[in-house]
Coordinates of N, CA and C in Angstrom, one line a residue:
X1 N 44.7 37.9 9.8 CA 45.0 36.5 9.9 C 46.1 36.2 8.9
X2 N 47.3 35.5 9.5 CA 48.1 35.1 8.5 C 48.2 34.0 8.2
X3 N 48.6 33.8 6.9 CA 48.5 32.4 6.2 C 49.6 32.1 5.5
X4 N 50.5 31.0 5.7 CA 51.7 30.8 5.3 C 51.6 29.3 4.4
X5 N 52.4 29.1 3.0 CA 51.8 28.2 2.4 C 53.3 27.7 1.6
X6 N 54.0 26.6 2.4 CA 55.4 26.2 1.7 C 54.8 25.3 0.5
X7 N 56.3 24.9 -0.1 CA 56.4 24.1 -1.6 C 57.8 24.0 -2.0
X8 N 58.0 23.1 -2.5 CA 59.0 23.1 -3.3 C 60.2 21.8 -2.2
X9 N 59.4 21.1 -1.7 CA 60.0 19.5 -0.9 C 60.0 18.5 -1.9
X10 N 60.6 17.6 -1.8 CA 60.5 16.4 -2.6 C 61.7 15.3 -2.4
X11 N 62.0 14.7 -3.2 CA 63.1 13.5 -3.0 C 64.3 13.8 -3.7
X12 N 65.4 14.0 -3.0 CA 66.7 14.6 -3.8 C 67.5 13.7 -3.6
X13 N 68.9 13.4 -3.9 CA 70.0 12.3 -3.7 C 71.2 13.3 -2.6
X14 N 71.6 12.6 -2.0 CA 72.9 13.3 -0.9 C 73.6 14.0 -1.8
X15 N 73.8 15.1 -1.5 CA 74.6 16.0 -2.5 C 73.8 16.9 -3.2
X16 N 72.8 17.0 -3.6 CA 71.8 17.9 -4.4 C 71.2 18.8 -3.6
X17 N 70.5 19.4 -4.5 CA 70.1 21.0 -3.8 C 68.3 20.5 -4.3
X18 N 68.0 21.8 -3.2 CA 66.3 22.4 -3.6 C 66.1 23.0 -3.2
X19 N 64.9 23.9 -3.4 CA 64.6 25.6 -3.0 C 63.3 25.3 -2.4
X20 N 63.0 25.7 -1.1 CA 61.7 26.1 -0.9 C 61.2 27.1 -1.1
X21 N 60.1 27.3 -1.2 CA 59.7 28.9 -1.0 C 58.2 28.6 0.0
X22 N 58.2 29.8 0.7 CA 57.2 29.8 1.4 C 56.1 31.1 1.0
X23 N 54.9 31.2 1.0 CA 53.9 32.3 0.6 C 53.2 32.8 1.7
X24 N 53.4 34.0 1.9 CA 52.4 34.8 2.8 C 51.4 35.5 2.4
X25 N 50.1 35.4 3.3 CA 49.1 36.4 3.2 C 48.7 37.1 3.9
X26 N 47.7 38.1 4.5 CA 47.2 38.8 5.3 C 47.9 39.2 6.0
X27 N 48.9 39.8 5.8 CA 49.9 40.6 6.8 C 51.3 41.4 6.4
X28 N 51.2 42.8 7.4 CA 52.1 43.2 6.7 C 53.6 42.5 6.7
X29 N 53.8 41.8 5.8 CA 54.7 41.0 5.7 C 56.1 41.8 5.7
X30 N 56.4 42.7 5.1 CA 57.8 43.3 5.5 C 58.5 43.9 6.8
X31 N 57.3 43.7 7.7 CA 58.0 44.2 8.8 C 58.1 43.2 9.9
X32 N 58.0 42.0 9.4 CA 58.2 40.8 10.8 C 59.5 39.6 10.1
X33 N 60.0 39.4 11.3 CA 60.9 37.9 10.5 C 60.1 37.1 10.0
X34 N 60.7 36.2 9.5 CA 60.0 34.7 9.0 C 61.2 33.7 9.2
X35 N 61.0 32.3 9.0 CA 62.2 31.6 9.1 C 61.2 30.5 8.8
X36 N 62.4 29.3 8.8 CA 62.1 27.8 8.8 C 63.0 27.2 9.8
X37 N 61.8 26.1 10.0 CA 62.0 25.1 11.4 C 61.8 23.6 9.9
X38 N 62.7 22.6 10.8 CA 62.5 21.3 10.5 C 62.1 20.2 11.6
X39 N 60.9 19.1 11.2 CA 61.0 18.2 12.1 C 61.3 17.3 11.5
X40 N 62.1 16.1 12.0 CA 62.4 14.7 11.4 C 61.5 14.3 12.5
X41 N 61.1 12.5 12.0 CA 60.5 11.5 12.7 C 60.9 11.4 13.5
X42 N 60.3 11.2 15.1 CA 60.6 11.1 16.5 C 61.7 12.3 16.9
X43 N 61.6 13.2 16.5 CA 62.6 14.3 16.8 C 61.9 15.6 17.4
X44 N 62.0 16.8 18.0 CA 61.6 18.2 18.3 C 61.3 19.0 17.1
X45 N 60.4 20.2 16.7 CA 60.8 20.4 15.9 C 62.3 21.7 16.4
X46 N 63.0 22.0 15.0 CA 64.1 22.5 15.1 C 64.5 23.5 14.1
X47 N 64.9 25.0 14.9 CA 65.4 26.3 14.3 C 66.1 25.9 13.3
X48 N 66.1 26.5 11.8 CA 66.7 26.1 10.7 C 67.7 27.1 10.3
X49 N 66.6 28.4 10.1 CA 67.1 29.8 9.8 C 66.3 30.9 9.7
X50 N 66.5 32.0 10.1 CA 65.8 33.0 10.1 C 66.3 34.1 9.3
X51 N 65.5 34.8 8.5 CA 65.5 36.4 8.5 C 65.0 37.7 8.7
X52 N 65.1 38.8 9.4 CA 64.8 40.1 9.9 C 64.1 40.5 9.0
X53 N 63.7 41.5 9.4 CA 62.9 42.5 8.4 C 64.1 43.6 7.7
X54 N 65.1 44.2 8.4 CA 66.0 44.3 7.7 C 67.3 43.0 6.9
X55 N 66.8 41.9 6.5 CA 67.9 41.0 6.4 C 69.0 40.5 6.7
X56 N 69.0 40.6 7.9 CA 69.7 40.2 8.9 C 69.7 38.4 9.1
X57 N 70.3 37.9 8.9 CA 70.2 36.1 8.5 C 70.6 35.3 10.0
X58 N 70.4 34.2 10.1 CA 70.6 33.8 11.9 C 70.6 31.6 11.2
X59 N 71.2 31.4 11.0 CA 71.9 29.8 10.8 C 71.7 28.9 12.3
X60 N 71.3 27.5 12.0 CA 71.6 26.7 12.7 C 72.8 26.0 12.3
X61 N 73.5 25.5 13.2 CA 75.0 25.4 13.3 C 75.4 24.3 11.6
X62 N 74.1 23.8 11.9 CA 74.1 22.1 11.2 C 73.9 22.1 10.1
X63 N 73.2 23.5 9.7 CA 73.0 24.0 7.9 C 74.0 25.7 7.5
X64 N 74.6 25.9 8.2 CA 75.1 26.9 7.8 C 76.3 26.9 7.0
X65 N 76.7 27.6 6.0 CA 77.4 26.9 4.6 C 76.7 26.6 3.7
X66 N 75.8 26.1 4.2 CA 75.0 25.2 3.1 C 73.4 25.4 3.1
X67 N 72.4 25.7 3.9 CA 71.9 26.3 3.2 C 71.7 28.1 3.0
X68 N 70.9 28.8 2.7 CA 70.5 29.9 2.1 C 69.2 30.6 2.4
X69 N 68.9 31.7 3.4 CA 67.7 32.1 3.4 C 67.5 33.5 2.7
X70 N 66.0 34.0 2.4 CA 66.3 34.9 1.5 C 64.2 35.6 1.2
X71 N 64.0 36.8 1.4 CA 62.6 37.0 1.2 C 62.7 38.0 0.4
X72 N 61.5 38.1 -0.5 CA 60.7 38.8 -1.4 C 59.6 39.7 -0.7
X73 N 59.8 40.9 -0.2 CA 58.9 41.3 0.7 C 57.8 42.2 -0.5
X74 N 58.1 42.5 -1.6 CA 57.0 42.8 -2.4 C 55.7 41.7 -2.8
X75 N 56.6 40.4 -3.4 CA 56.3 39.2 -3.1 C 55.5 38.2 -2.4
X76 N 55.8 38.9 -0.9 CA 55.5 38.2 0.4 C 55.9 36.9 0.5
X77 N 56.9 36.7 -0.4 CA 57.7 35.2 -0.3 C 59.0 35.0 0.5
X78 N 59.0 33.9 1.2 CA 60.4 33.6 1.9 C 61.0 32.2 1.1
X79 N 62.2 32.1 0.8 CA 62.9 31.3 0.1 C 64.1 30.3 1.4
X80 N 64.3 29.0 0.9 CA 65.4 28.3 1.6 C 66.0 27.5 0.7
X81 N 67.2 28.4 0.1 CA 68.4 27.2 -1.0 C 68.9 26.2 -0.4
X82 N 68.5 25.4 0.0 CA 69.7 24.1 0.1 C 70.7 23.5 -0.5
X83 N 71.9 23.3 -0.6 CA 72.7 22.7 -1.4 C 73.6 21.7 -0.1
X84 N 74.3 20.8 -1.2 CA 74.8 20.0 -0.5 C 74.3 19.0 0.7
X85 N 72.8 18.5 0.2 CA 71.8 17.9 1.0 C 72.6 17.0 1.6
X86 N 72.0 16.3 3.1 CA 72.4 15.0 3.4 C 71.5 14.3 4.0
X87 N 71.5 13.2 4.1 CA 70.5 12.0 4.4 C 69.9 12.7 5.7
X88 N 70.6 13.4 6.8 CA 69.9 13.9 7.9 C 69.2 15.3 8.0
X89 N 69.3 16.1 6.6 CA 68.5 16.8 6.6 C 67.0 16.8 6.1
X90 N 66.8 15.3 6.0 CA 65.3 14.7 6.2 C 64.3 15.1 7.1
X91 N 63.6 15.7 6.4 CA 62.8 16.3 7.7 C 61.0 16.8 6.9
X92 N 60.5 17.7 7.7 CA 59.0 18.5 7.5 C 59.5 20.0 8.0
X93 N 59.3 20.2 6.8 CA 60.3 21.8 6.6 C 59.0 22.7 6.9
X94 N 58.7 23.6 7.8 CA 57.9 24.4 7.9 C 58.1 26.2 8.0
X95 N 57.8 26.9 7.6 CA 57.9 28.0 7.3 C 56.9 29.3 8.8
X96 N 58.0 29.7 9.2 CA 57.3 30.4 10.0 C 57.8 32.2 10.2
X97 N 56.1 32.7 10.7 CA 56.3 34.1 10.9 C 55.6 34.4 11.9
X98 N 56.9 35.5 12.5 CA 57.0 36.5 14.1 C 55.9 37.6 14.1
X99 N 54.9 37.7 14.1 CA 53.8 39.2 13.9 C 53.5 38.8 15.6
X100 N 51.8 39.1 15.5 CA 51.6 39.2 16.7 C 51.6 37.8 17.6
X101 N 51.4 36.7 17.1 CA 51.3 36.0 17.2 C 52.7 34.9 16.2
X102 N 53.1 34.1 16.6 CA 53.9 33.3 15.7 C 53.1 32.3 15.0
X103 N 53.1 32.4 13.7 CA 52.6 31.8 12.9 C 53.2 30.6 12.1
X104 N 52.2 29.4 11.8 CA 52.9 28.0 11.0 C 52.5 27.9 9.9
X105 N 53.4 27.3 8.5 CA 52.8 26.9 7.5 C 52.5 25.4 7.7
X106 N 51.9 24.3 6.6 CA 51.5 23.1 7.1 C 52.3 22.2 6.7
X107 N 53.8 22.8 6.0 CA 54.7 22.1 6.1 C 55.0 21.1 4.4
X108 N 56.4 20.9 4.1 CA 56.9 20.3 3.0 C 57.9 19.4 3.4
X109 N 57.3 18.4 2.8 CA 58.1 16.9 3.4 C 60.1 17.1 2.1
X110 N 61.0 17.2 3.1 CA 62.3 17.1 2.3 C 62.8 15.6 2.7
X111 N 63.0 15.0 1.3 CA 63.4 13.6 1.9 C 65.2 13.6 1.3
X112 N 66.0 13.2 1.6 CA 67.1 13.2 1.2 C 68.0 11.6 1.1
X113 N 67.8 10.6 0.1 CA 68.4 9.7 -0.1 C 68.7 9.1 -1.2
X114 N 69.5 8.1 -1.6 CA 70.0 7.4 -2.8 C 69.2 6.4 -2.6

């Protein structure tokens, strides 16, 4: 059973950065992707970014530049740098992994305003 457990959301100003990190358990974690999805209020949720098990990186059009994916496979941590935040990357940042099953973490609220 896998268990995925984000952190690191909070309230930033347009223009600032934050780091998620996501934690994995029960699974061989270095040999499946992981990624983050965002949902904003009344919206789908939505592909963020992904990385391979060989690190191989995969951008949504709308954060690419800007933000950063990146995993700790000893670790079992997945990481997401943001910089250059903006009001529309307001969202419920969730953390996900490709094994047998695709798996959800339960999510970190990113608010982005002045």
């Amino acid at each position: 059973q896998v268990q995925l457990v984000e952190s690191g959301g909070g309230l930033v100003q347009p223009g600032g950065s934050l780091r998620l990190s996501c934690a994995a358990s029960g699974s061989i974690f270095s040999i499946y992707s992981v990624g983050w999805y965002r949902q904003a209020p009344g919206k789908p949720r939505e592909h963020v970014a992904t990385i391979t098990r060989t690190t191989t990186t995969n951008y949504a059009a709308s954060v690419k530049a800007r933000f950063t994916i990146s995993r700790d496979n000893a670790k079992k941590m997945v990481y997401l740098q943001m910089n250059s935040l903006k009001p529309e990357d307001t969202a419920v940042y969730y953390c996900t992994l490709w094994g047998d099953n695709q798996y959800w973490g339960q999510g970190t609220q990113v608010t982005v305003s002045s």
